[in-house]
C-alpha positions as YAML, in Angstrom:
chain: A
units: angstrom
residues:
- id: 1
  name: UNK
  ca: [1.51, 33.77, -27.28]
- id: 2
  name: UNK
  ca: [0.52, 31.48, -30.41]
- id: 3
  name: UNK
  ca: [-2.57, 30.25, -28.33]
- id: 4
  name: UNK
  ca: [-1.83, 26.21, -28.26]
- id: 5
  name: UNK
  ca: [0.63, 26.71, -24.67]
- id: 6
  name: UNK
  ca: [-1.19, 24.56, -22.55]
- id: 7
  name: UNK
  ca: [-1.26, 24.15, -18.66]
- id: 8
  name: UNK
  ca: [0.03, 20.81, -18.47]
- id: 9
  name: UNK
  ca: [-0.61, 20.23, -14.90]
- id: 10
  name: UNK
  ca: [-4.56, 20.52, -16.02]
- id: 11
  name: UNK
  ca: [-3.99, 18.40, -18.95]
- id: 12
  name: UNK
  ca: [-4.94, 14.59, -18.71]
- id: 13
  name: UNK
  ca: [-2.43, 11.90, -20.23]
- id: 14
  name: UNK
  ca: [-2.42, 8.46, -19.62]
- id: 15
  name: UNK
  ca: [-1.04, 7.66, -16.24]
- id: 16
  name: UNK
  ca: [0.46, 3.98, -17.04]
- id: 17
  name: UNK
  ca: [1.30, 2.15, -14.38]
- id: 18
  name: UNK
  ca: [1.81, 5.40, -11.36]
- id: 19
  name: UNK
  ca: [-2.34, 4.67, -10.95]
- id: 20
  name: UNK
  ca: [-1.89, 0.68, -10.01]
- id: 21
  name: UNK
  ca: [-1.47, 2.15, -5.89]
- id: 22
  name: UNK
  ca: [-4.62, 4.18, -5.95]
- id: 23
  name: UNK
  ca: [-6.66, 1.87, -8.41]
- id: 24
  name: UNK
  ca: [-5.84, -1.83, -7.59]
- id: 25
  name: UNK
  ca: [-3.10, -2.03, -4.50]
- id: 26
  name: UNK
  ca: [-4.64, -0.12, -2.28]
- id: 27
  name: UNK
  ca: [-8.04, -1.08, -3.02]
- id: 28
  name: UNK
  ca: [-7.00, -5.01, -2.82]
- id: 29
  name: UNK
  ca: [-5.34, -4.29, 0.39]
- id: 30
  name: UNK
  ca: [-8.41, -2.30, 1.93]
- id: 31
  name: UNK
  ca: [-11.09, -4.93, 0.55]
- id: 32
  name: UNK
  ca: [-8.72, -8.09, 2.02]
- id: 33
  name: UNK
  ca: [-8.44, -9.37, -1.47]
- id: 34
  name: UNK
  ca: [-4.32, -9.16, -0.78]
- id: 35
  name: UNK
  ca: [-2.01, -8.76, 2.03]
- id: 36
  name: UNK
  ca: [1.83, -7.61, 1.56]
- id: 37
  name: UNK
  ca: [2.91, -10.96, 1.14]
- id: 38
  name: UNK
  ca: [-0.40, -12.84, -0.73]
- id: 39
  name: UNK
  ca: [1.11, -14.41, -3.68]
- id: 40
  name: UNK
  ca: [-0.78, -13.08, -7.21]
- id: 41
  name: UNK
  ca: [-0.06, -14.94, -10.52]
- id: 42
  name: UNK
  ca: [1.80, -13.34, -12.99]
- id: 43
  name: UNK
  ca: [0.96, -15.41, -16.91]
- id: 44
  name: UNK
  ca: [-0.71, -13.74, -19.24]
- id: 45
  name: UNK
  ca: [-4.02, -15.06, -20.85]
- id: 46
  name: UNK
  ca: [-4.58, -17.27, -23.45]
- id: 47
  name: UNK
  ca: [-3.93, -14.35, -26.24]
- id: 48
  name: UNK
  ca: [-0.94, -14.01, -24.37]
- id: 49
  name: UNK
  ca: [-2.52, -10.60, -22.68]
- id: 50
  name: UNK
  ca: [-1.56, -8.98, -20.82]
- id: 51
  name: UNK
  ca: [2.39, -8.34, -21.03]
- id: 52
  name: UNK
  ca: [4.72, -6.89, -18.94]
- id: 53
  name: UNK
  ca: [7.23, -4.35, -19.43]
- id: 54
  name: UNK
  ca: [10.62, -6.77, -20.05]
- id: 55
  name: UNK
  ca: [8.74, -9.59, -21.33]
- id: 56
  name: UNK
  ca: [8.92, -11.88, -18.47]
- id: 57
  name: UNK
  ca: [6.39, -14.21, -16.22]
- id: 58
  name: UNK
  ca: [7.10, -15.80, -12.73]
- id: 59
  name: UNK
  ca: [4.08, -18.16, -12.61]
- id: 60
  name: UNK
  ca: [3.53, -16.69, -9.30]
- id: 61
  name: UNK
  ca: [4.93, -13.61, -6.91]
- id: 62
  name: UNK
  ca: [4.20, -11.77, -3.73]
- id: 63
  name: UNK
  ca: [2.41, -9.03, -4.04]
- id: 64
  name: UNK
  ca: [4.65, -6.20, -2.86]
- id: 65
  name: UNK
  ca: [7.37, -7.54, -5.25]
- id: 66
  name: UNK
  ca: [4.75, -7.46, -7.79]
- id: 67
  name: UNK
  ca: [4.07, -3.69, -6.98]
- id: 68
  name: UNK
  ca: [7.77, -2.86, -7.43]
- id: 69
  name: UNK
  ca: [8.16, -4.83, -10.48]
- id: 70
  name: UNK
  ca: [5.51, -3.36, -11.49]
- id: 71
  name: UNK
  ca: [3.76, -6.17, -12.91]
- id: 72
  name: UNK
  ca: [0.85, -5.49, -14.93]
- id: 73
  name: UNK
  ca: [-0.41, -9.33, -15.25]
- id: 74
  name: UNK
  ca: [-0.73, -9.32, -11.41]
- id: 75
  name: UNK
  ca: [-2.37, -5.74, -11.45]
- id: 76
  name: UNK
  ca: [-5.17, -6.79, -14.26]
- id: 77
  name: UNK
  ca: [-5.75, -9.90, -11.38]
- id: 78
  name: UNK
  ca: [-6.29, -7.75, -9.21]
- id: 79
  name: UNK
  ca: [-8.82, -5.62, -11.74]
- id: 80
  name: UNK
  ca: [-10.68, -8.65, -12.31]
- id: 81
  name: UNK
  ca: [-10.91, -9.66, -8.48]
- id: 82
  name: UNK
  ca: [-12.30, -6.25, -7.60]
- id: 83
  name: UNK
  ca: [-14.54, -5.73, -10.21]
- id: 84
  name: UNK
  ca: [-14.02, -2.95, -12.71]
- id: 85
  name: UNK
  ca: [-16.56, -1.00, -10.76]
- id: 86
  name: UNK
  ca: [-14.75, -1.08, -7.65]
- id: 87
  name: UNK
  ca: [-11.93, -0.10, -9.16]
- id: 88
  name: UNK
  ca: [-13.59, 2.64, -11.31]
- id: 89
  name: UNK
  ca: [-15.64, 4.39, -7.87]
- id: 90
  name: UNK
  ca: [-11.90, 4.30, -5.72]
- id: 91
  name: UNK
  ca: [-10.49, 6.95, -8.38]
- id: 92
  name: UNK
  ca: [-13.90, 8.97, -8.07]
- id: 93
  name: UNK
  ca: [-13.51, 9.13, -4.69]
- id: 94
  name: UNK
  ca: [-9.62, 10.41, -5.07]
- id: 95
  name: UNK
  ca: [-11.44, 13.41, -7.19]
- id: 96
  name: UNK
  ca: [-10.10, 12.15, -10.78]
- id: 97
  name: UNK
  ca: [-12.64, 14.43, -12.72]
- id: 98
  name: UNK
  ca: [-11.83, 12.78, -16.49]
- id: 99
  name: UNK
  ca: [-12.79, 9.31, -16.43]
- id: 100
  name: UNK
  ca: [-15.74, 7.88, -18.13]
- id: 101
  name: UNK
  ca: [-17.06, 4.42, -17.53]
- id: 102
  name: UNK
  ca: [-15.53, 3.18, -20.66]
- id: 103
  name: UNK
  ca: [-12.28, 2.97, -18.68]
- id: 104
  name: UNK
  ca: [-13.63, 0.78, -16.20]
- id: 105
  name: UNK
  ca: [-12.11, -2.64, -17.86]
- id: 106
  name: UNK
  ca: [-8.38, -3.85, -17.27]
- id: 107
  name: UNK
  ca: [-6.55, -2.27, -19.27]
- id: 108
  name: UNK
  ca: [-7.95, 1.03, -17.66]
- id: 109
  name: UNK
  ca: [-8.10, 0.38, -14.34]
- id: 110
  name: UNK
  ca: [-5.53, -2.18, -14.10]
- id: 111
  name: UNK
  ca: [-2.46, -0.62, -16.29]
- id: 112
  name: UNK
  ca: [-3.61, 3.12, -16.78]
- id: 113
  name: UNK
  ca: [-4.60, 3.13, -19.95]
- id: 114
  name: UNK
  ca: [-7.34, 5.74, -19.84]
- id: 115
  name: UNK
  ca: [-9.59, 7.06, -23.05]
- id: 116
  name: UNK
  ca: [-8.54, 10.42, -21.58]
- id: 117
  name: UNK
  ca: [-5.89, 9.84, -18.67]
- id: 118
  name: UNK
  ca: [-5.85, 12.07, -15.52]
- id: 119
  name: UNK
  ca: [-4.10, 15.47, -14.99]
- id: 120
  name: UNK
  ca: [-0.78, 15.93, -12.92]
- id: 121
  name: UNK
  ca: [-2.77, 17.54, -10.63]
- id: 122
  name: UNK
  ca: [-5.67, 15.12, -9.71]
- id: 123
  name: UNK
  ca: [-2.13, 12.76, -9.43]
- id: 124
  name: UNK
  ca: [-0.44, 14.45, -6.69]
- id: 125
  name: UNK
  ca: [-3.85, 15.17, -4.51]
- id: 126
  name: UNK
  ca: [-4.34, 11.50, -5.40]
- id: 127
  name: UNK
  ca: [-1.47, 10.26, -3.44]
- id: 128
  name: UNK
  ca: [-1.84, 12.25, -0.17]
- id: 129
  name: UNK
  ca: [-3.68, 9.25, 0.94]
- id: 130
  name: UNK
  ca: [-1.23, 7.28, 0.77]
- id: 131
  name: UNK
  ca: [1.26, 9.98, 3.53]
- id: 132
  name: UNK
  ca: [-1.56, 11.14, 5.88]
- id: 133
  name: UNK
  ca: [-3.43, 8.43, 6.59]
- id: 134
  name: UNK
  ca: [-5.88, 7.62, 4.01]
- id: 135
  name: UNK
  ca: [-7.95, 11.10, 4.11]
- id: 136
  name: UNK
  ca: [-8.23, 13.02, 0.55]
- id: 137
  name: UNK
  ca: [-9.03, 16.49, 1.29]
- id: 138
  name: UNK
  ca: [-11.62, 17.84, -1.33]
- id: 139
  name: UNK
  ca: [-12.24, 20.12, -3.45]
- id: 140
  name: UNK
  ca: [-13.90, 23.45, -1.31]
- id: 141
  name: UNK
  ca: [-16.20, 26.31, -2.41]
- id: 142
  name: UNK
  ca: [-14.92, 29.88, -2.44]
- id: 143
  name: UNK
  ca: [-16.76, 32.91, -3.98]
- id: 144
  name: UNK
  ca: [-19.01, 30.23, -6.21]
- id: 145
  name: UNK
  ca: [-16.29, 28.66, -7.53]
- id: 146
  name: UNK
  ca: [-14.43, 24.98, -6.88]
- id: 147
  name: UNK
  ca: [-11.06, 25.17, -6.13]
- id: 148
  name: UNK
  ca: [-8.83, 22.41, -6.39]
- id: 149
  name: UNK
  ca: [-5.86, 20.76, -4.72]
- id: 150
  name: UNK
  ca: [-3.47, 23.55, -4.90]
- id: 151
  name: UNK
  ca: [-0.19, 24.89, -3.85]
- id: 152
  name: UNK
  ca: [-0.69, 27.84, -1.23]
- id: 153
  name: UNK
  ca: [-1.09, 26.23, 2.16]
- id: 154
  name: UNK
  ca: [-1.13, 29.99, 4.14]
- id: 155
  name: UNK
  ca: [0.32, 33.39, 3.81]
- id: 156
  name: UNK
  ca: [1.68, 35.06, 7.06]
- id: 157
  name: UNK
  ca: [2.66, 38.36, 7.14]
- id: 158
  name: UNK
  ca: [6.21, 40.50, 8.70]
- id: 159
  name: UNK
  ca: [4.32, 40.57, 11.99]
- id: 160
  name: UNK
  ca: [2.57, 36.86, 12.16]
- id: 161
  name: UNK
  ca: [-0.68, 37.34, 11.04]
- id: 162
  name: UNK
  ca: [-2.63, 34.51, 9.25]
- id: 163
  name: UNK
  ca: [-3.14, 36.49, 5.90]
- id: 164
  name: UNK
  ca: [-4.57, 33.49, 4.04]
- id: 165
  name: UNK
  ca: [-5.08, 29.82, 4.52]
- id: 166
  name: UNK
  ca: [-6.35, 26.62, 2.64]
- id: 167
  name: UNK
  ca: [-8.56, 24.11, 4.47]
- id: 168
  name: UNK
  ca: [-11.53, 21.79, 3.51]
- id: 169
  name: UNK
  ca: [-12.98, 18.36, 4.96]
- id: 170
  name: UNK
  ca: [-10.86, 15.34, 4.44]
- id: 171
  name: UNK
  ca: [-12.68, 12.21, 3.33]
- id: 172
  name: UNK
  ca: [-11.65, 8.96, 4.09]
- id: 173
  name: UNK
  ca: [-11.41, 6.71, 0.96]
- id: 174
  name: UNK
  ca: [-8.98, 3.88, 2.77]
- id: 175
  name: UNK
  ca: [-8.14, 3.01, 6.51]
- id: 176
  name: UNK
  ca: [-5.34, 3.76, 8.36]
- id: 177
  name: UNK
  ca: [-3.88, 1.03, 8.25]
- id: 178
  name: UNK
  ca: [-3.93, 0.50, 4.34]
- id: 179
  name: UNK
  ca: [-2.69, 3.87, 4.06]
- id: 180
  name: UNK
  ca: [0.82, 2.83, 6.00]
- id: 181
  name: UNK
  ca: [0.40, -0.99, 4.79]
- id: 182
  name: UNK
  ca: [0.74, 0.99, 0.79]
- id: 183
  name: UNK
  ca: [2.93, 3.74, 2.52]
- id: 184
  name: UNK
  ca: [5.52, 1.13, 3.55]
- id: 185
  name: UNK
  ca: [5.05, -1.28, 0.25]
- id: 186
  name: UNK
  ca: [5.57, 2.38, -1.96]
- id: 187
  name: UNK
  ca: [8.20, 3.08, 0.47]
- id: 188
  name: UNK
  ca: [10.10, -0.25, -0.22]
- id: 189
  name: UNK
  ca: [9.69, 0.68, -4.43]
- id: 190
  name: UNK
  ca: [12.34, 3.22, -3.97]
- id: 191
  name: UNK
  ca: [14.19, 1.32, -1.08]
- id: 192
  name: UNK
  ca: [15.29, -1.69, -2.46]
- id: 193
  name: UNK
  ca: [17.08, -2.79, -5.32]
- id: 194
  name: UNK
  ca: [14.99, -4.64, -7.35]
- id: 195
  name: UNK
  ca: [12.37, -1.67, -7.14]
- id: 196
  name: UNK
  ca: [11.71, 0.37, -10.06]
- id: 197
  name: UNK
  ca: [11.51, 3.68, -8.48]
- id: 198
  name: UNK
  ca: [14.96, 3.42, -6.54]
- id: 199
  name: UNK
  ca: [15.74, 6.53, -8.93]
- id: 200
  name: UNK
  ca: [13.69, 8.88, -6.89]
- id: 201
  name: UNK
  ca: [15.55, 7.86, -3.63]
- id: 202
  name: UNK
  ca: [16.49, 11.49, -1.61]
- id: 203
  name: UNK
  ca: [19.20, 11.23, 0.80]
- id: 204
  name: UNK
  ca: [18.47, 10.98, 4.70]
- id: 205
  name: UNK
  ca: [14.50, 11.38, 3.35]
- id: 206
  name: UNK
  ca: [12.21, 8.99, 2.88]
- id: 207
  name: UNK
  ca: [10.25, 8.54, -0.18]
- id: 208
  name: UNK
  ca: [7.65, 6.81, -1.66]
- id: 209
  name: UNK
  ca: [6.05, 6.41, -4.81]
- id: 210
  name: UNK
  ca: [5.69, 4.59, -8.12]
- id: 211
  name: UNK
  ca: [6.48, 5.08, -11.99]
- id: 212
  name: UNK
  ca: [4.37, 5.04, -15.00]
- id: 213
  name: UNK
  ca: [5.14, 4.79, -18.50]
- id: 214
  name: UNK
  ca: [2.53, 4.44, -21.61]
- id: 215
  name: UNK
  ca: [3.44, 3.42, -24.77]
- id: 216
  name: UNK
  ca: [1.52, 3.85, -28.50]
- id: 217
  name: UNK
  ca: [0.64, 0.89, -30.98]
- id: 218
  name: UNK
  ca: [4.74, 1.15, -32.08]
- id: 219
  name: UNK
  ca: [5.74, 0.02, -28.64]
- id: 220
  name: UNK
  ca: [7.72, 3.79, -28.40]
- id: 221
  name: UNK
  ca: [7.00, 5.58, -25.01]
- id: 222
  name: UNK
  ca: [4.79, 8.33, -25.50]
- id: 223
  name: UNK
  ca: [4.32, 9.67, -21.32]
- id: 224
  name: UNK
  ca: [6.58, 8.87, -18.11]
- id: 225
  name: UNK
  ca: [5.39, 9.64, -14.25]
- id: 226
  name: UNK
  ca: [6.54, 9.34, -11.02]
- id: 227
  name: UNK
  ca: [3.87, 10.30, -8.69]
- id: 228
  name: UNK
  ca: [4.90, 9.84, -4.82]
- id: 229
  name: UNK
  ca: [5.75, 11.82, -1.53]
- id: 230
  name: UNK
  ca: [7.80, 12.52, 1.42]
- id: 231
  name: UNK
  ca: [7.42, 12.86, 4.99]
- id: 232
  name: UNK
  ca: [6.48, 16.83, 3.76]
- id: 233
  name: UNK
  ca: [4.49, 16.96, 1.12]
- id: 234
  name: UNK
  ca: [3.39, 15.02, -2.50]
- id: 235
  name: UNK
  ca: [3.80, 15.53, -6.15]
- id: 236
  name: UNK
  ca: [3.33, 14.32, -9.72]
- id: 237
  name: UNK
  ca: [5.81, 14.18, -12.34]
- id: 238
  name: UNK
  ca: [4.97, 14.18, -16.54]
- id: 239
  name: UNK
  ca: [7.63, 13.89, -18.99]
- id: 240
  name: UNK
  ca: [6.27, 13.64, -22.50]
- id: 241
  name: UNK
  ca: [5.06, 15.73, -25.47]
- id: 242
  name: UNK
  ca: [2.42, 17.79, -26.04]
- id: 243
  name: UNK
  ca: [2.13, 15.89, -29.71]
- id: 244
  name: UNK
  ca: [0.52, 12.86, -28.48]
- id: 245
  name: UNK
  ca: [1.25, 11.41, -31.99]
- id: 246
  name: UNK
  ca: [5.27, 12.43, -31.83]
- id: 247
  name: UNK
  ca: [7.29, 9.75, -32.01]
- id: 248
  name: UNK
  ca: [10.10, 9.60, -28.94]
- id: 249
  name: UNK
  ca: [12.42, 6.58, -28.02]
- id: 250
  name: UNK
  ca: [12.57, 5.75, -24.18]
- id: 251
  name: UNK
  ca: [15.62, 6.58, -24.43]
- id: 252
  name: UNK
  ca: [15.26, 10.28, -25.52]
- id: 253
  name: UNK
  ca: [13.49, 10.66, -21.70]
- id: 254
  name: UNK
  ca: [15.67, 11.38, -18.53]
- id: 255
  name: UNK
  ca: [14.09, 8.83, -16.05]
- id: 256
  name: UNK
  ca: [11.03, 10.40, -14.69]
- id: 257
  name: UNK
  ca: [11.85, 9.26, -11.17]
- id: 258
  name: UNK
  ca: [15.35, 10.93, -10.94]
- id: 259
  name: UNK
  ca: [14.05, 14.10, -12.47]
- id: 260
  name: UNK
  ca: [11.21, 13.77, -9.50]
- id: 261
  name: UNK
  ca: [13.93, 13.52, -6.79]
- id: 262
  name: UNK
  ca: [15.78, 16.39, -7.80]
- id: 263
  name: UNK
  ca: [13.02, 18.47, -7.94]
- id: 264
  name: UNK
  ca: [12.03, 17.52, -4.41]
- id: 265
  name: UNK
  ca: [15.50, 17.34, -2.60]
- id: 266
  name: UNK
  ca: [15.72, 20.85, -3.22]
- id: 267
  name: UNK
  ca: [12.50, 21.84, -1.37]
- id: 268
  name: UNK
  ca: [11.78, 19.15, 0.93]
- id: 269
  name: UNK
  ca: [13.91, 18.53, 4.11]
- id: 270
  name: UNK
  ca: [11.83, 19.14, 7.07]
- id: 271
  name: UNK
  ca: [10.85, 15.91, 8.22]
- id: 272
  name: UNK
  ca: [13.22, 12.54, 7.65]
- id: 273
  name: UNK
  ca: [10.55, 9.45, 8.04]
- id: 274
  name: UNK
  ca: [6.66, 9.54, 7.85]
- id: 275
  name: UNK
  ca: [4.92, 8.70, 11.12]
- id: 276
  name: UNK
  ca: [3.28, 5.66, 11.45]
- id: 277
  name: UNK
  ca: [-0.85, 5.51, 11.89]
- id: 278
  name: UNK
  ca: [-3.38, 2.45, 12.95]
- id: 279
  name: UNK
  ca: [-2.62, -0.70, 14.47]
- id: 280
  name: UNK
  ca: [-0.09, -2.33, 11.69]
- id: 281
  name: UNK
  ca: [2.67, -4.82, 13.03]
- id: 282
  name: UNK
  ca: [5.88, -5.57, 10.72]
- id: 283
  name: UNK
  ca: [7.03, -9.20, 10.15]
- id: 284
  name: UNK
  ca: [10.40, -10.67, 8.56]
- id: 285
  name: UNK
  ca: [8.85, -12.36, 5.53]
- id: 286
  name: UNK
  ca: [10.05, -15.47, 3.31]
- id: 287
  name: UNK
  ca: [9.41, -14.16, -0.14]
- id: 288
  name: UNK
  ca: [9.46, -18.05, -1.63]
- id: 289
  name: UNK
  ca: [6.76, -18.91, 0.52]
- id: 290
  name: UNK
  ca: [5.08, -15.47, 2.09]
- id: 291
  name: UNK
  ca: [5.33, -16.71, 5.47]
- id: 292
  name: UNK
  ca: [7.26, -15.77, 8.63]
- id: 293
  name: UNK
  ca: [11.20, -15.84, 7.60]
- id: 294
  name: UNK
  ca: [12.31, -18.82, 9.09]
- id: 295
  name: UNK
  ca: [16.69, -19.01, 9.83]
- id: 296
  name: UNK
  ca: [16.39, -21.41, 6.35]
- id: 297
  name: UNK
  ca: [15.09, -18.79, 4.26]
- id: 298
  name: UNK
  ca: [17.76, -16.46, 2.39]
- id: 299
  name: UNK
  ca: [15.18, -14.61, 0.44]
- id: 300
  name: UNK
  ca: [13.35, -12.48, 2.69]
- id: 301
  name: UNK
  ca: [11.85, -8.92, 3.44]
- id: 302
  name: UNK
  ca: [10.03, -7.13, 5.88]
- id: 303
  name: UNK
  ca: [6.20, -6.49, 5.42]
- id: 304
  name: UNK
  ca: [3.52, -4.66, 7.21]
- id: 305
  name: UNK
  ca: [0.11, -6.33, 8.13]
...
């Protein structure tokens, strides 16, 4: 009524780590720059840049682990391997509308820290890819005017009748098989224990995804995401404040994934487990070495090439 509410699902903030899976991962993955278990180097440079989130360096890790530690050294790699470009033209092709090319350098495209960020809703059309098969359905034309990714798939009536419906051309922006390869490596996030989205875990569902956080100069967290999906549908969460320059503790936040999984338990239960697309094959990895588990490996996990 005052004139300042805002629709935050149209509002960009800066995505933090949630864009590493459209920007770098799946990009790496598609361009055979990674597999699920390359190793990636995680040590900052010699300004000691980048850091990640507790402070800590392995020398070296896999890359899935990487993804669900959510490692920003091995991300920025990753930035640098591909090319800022690359990176930059992969989110154009998901339909993120605010970016500019001064956010095509690591810290933009490697960490998601964007001059103006990307909206909620750009987010969750974003990671369709990622649950049908790597095809982004665009934006169509209707009476002269672009609509967007929205919410209304049809409208039948009492007696059956098709009242209204929603359908455009889907583009592919990443193969088939990178779309399960990151479907099964975003699944594994919330899966397993040492993944950082293990919050947004639904039971008898599975779920995939990734978090985000972005902090200001005072190292205080300013905007939390968890953007993911299930076997039914995908959506973006933001948890923040519309004062960009308010101060709020971490710990003043519910976790963004948990708040995400309670939303969608309560309206998603049709379908238990995605269905798998292309040609992929699973393999028992070591995660010390990254090859095939062997009986004298204890560390391992299985990965999808």
């Amino acid at each position: 009524s005052d004139g300042t509410t805002a629709d935050r699902c149209t509002v960009p903030r800066s995505p933090g780590s949630s864009i590493k899976p459209l920007s770098v991962y799946s990009t790496a993955i598609e361009d055979g720059v990674t597999t699920w278990a390359g190793f990636l180097p995680d040590m900052p440079d010699a300004k000691n840049w980048p850091q990640n989130y507790d402070g800590k360096f392995e020398e070296e890790v896999m890359t899935s682990y990487a993804l669900r530690q959510s490692k920003n050294t091995c991300a920025v790699y990753l930035e640098k391997v591909l090319g800022g470009d690359r990176c930059f033209d992969q989110l154009i092709n998901l339909g993120f509308s605010t970016l500019i090319d001064s956010d095509k350098v690591p810290i933009g495209m490697g960490m998601g820290y964007l001059v103006y960020g990307v909206t909620p809703k750009d987010m969750a059309a974003a990671y369709q890819i990622f649950g049908n098969g790597g095809k982004y359905y665009t934006p169509y034309t209707v009476y002269g005017s672009y609509t967007p990714p929205h919410y209304i798939k049809s409208i039948v009536g009492a007696d059956g009748e098709t009242l209204y419906s929603y359908s455009s051309e889907p583009v592919r922006v990443v193969s088939e098989n990178t779309a399960w390869i990151m479907n099964r490596m975003l699944r594994s996030n919330v899966q397993m224990e040492d993944g950082l989205g293990r919050y947004a875990s639904i039971d008898g569902i599975e779920v995939i995804g990734k978090t985000g956080t972005r902090d200001n100069i005072s190292e205080v967290v300013t905007d939390q995401w968890f953007a993911g999906g299930t076997p039914d549908m995908c959506a973006a969460l933001w948890i923040g404040s519309d004062d960009q320059n308010l101060l709020k503790s971490a710990g003043t936040y519910p976790s963004s994934s948990k708040v995400w999984s309670n939303v969608m338990s309560a309206i998603t239960n049709k379908n238990p487990s995605f269905t798998p697309c292309g040609d992929t094959v699973s393999a028992e990895v070591c995660r010390v070495s990254g090859g095939i588990a062997t009986l004298g490996c204890t560390e391992t996990e299985t990965g999808w090439f």
